[in-house]
Short mmCIF file of C-alpha atoms in Angstrom, two decimals:
data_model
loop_
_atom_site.label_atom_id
_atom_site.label_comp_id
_atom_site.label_asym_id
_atom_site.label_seq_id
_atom_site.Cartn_x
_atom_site.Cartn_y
_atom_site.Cartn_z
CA UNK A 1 0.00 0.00 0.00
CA UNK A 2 1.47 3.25 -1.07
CA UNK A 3 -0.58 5.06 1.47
CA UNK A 4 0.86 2.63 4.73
CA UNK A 5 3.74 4.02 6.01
CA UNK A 6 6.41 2.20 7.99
CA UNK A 7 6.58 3.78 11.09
CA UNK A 8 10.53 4.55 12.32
CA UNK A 9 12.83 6.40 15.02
CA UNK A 10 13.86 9.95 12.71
CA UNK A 11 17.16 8.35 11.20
CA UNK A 12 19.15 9.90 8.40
CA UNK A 13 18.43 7.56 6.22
CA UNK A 14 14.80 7.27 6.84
CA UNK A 15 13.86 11.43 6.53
CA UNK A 16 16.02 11.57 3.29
CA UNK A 17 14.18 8.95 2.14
CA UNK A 18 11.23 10.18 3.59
CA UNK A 19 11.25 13.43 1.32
CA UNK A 20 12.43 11.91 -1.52
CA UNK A 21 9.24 9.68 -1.51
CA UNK A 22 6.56 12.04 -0.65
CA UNK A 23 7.59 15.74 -1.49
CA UNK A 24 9.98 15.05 -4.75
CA UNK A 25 8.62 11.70 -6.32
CA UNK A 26 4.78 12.39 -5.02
CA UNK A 27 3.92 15.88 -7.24
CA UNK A 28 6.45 14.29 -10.12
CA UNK A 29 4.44 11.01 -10.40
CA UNK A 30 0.84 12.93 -9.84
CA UNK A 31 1.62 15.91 -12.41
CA UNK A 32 4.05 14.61 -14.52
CA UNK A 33 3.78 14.10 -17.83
CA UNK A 34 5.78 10.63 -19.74
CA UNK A 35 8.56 12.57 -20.26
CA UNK A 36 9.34 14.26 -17.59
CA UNK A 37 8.83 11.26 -15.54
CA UNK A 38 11.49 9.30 -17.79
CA UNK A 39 13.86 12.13 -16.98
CA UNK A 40 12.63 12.82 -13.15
CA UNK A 41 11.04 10.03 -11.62
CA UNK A 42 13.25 6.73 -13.18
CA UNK A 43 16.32 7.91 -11.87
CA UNK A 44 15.47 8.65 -8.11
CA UNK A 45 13.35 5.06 -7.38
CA UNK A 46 16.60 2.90 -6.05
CA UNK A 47 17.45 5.58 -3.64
CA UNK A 48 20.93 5.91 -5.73
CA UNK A 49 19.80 9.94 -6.56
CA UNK A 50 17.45 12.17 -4.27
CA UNK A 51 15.52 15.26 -4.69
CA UNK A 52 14.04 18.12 -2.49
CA UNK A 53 11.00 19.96 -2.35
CA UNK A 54 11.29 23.83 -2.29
CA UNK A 55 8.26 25.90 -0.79
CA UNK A 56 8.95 27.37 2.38
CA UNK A 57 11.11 30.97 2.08
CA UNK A 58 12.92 32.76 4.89
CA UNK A 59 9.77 35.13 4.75
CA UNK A 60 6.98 32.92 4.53
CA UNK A 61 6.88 29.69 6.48
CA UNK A 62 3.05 29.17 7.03
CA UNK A 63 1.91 31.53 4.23
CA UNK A 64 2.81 28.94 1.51
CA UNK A 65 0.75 31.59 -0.85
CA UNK A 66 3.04 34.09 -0.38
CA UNK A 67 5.79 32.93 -2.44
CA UNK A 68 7.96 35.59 -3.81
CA UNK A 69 10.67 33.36 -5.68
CA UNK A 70 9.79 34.42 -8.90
CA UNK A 71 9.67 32.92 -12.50
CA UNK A 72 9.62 35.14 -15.44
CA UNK A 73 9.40 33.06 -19.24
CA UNK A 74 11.92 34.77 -21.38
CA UNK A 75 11.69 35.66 -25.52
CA UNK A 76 13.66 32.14 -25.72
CA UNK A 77 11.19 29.72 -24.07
CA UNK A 78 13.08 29.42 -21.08
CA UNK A 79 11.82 30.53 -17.42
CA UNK A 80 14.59 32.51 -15.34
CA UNK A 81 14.04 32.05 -11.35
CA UNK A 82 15.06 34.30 -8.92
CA UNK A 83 14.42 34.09 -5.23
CA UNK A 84 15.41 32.05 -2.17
CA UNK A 85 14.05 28.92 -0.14
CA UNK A 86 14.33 27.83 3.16
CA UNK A 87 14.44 25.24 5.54
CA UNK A 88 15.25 22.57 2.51
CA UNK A 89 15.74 19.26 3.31
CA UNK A 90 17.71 17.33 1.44
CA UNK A 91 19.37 20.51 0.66
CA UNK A 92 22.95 19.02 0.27
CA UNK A 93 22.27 15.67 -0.90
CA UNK A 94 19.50 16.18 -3.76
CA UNK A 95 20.14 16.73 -7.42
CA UNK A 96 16.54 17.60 -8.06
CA UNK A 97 14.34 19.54 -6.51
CA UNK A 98 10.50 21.11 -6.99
CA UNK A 99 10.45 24.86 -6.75
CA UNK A 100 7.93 26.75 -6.36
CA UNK A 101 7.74 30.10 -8.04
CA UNK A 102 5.06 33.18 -8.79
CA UNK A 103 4.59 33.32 -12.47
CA UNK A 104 2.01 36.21 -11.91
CA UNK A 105 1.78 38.20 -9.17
CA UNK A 106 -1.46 39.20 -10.49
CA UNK A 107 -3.05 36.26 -9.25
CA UNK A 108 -1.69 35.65 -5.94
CA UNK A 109 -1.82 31.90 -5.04
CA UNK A 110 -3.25 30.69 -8.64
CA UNK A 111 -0.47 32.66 -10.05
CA UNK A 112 2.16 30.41 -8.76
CA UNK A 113 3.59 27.18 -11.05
CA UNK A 114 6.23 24.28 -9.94
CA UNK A 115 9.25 23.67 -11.84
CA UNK A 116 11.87 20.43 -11.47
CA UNK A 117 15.05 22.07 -11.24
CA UNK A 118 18.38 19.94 -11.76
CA UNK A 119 21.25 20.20 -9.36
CA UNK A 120 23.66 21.44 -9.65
CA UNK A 121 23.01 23.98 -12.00
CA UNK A 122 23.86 27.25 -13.14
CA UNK A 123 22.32 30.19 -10.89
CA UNK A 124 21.69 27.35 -8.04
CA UNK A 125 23.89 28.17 -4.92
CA UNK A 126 23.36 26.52 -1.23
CA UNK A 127 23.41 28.30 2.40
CA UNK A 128 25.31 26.48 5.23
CA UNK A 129 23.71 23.87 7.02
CA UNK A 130 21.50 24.05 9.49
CA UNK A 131 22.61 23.61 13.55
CA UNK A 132 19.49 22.22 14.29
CA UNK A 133 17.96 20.71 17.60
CA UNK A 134 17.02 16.72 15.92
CA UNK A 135 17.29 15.23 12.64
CA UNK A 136 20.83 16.52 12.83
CA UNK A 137 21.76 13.59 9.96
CA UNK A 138 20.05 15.20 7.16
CA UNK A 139 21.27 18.72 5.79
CA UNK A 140 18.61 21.56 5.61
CA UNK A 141 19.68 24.48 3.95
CA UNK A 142 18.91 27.90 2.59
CA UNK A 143 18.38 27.33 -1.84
CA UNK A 144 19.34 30.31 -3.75
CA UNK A 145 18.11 31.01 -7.58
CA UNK A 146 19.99 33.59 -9.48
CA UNK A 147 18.97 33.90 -12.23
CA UNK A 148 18.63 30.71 -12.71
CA UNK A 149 17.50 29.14 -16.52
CA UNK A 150 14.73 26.28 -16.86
CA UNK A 151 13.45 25.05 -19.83
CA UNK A 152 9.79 25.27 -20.53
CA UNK A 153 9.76 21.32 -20.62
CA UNK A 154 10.75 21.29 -16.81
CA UNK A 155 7.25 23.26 -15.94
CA UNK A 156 5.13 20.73 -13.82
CA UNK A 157 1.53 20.60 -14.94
CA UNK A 158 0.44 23.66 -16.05
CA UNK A 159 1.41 27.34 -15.62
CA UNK A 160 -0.61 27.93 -12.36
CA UNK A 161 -0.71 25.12 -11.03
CA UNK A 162 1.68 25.21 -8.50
CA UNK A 163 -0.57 25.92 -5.27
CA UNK A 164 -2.43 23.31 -5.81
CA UNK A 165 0.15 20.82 -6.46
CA UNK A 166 1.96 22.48 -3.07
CA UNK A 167 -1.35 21.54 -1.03
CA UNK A 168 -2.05 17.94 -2.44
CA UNK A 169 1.38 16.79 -1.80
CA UNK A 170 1.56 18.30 2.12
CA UNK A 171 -1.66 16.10 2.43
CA UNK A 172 0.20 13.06 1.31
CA UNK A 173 3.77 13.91 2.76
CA UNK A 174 1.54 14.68 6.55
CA UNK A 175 0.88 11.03 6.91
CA UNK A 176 4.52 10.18 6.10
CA UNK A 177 5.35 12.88 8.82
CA UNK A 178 2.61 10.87 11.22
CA UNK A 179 4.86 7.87 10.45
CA UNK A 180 7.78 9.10 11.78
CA UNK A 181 6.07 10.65 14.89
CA UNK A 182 4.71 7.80 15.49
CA UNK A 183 7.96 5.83 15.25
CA UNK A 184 9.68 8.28 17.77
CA UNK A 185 7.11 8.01 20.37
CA UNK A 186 6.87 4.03 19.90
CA UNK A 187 10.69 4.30 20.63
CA UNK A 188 10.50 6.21 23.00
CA UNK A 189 7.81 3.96 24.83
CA UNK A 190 10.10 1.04 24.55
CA UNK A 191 13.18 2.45 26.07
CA UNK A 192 10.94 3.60 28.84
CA UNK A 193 9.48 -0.13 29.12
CA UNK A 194 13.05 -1.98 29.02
CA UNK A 195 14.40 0.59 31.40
CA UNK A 196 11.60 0.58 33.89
CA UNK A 197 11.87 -3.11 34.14
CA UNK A 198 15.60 -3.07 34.74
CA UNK A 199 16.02 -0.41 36.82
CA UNK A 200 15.51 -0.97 40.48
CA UNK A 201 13.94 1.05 43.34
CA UNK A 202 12.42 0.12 46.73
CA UNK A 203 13.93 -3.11 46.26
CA UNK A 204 11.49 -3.93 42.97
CA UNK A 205 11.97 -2.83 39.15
CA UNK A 206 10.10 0.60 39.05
CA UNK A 207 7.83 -0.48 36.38
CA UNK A 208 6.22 -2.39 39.37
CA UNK A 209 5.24 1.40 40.74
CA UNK A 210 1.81 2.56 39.79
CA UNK A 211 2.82 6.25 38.74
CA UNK A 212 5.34 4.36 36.02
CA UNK A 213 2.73 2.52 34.94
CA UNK A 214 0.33 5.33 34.53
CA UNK A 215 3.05 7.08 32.42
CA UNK A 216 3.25 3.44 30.12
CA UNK A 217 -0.67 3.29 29.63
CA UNK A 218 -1.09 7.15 28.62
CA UNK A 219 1.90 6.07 26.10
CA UNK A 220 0.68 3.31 24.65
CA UNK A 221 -2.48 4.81 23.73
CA UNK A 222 -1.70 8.06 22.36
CA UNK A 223 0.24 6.23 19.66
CA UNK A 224 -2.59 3.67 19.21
CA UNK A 225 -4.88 6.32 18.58
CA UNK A 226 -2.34 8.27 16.34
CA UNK A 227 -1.48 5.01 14.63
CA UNK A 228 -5.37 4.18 13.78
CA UNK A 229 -6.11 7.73 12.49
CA UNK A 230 -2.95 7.79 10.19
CA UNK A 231 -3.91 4.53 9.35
CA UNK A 232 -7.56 6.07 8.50
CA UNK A 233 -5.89 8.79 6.13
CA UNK A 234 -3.54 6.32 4.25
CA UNK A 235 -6.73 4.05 3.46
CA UNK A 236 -8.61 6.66 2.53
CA UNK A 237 -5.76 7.90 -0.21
CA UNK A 238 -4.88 4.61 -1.54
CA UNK A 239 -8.45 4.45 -1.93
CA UNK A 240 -9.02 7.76 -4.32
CA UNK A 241 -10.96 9.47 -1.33
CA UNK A 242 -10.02 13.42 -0.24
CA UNK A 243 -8.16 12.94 2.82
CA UNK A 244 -7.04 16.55 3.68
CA UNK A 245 -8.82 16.64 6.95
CA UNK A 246 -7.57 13.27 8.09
CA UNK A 247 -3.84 13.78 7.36
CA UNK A 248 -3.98 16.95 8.91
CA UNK A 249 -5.41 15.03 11.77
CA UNK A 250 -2.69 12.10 11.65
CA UNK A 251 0.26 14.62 11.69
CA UNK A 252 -1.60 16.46 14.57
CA UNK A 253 -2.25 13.88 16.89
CA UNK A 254 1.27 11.96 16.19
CA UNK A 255 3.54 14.43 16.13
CA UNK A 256 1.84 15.62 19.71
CA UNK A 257 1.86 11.69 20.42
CA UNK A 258 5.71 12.09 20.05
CA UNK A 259 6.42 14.97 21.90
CA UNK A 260 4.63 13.19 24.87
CA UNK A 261 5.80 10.48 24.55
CA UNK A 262 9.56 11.20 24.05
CA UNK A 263 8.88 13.74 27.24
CA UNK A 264 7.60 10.74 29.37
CA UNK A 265 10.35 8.09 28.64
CA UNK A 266 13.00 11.08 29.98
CA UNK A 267 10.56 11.54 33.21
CA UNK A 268 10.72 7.28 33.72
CA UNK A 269 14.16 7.08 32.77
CA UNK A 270 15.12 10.21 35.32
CA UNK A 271 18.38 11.38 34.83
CA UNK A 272 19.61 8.84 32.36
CA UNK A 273 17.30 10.17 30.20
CA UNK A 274 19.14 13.61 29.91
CA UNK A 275 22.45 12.15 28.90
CA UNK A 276 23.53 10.52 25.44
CA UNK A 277 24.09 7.20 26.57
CA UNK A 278 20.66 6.57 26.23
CA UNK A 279 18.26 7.38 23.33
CA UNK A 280 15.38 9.09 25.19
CA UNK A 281 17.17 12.44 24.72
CA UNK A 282 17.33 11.99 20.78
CA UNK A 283 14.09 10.67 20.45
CA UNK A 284 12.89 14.33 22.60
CA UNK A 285 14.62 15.94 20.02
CA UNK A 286 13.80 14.81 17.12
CA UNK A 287 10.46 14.53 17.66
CA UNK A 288 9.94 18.34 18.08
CA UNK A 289 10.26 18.54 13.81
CA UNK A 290 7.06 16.84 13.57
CA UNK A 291 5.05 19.29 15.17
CA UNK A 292 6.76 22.23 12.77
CA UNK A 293 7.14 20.52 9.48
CA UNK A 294 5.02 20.03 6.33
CA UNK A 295 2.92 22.37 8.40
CA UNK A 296 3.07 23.41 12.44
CA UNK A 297 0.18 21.68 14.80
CA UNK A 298 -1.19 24.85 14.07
CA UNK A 299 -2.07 24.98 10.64
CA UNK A 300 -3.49 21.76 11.35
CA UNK A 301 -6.50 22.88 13.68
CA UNK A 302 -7.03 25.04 10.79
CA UNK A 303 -7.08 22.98 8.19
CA UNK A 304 -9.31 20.17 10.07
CA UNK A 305 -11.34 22.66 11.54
CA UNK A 306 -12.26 24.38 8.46
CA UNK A 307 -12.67 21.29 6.66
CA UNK A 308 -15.39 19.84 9.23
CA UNK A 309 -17.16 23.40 8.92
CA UNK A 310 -17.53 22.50 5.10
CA UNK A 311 -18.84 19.02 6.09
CA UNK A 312 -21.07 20.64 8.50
CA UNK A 313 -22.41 22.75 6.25
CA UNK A 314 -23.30 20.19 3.60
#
């Protein structure tokens, strides 16, 4: 099932892969035509090439309408982009990425379009990499076009377009996102299981103690209620059904699921939990990404909330 995702502890391997999958491959193999997804899509299947998905700028985060990386199509049918991204995954190790560009201001959000750009390429520079708090094996970078040259041919779907491909592939990429929450917080439940049972207190193992076991049963089911929803959405989108609402509710409730969770196994492992010689720390954080990308717990409430208005309504 395309829709099923494995559920995993953030690893470099596994986020890479992760954006690859969804962000890059997802809009390519929706809205590309044969050609481009010869040239695109063949290449980056065996994990031997990755690509990158370029939305976000350093003044818009949220406001994914607001793009101001601009494309302008020259006399000789080529588009020249200017502009910046930020907070690119996959930065460093992609040699493809979807950009995101306003092809007429005019129009606001219908007035943007989505490109495939190679890298490298002329007019295509990268920002250091990130210091970040988690998911410190994966680069994330500032992308800089200057005056940059794509061919016509490299325009994904058509001009226009490009919101709507944007919002379509978050919905998809938020249940991969609920699979890695939900992989940190089941990690983070089991190193709070194996230590409670080794460590000793009172003369007994301390998952023995009532307020450790409290902690374990709140764990284990936020992440079986995460797990079912995201579960839910994936069905629903192999399936051909809208899923919007229940992605956005996936990402919610796991990524929150992970926080918790990651925050409990550090309370039941005590002060082993603060030190690298145990994974609780990582797991706490790398699971704060989950709330923030492909769309903060925020924009969630408002996307679920003003879907179920809608359904109200009707």
């Amino acid at each position: 099932s395309s829709g099923i995702n494995a559920e995993w502890p953030l690893r470099p391997g596994g986020v890479i892969l992760s954006v690859n999958n969804s962000l890059y491959l997802g809009p390519l193999l929706t809205n590309g035509n044969d050609a481009q997804k010869e040239k695109w899509v063949t290449p980056f299947l065996d994990g031997d090439h990755v690509g990158c998905f370029c939305l976000s700028e350093p003044g818009n985060g949220s406001d994914a309408g607001a793009a101001s990386t601009n494309a302008t199509l020259r006399d000789n049918g080529q588009y020249e982009l200017n502009g910046s991204k930020a907070w690119i995954t996959n930065g460093y190790e992609s040699e493809a990425a979807v950009v995101f560009a306003t092809t007429d201001k005019s129009l606001k959000h219908k007035g943007i379009s989505a490109f495939v750009v190679p890298k490298p390429a002329q007019g295509v520079s990268l920002g250091k990499k990130e210091d970040k708090l988690g998911i410190r094996g994966s680069s994330t970078c500032v992308i800089n076009f200057d005056n940059c040259m794509i061919d016509e041919a490299n325009l994904l779907g058509k001009a226009g377009d490009g919101f709507k491909i944007a919002m379509r592939t978050l919905d998809a990429g938020r249940i991969g996102v609920a699979g890695q929450a939900l992989g940190i917080a089941q990690a983070s439940l089991e190193c709070a299981v194996a230590y409670s049972q080794q460590r000793q207190a009172f003369g007994k193992p301390i998952a023995s103690l009532s307020t450790i076991q409290n902690k374990l049963a709140d764990m284990e089911c936020k992440i079986w209620s995460a797990r079912l929803i995201n579960w839910h959405a994936a069905k629903l989108k192999d399936d051909g059904h809208n899923f919007t609402k229940e992605a956005a509710m996936a990402k919610l409730v796991a990524s929150e699921a992970a926080t918790y969770c990651a925050h409990q196994a550090i309370q039941v492992l005590g002060g082993m939990g603060y030190v690298s010689d145990m994974p609780a720390e990582r797991h706490y954080r790398d699971a704060r990404i989950t709330e923030i990308y492909e769309g903060t717990s925020e924009i969630q409430r408002l996307v679920i909330a003003g879907n179920l208005l809608k359904e109200m309504v009707q």
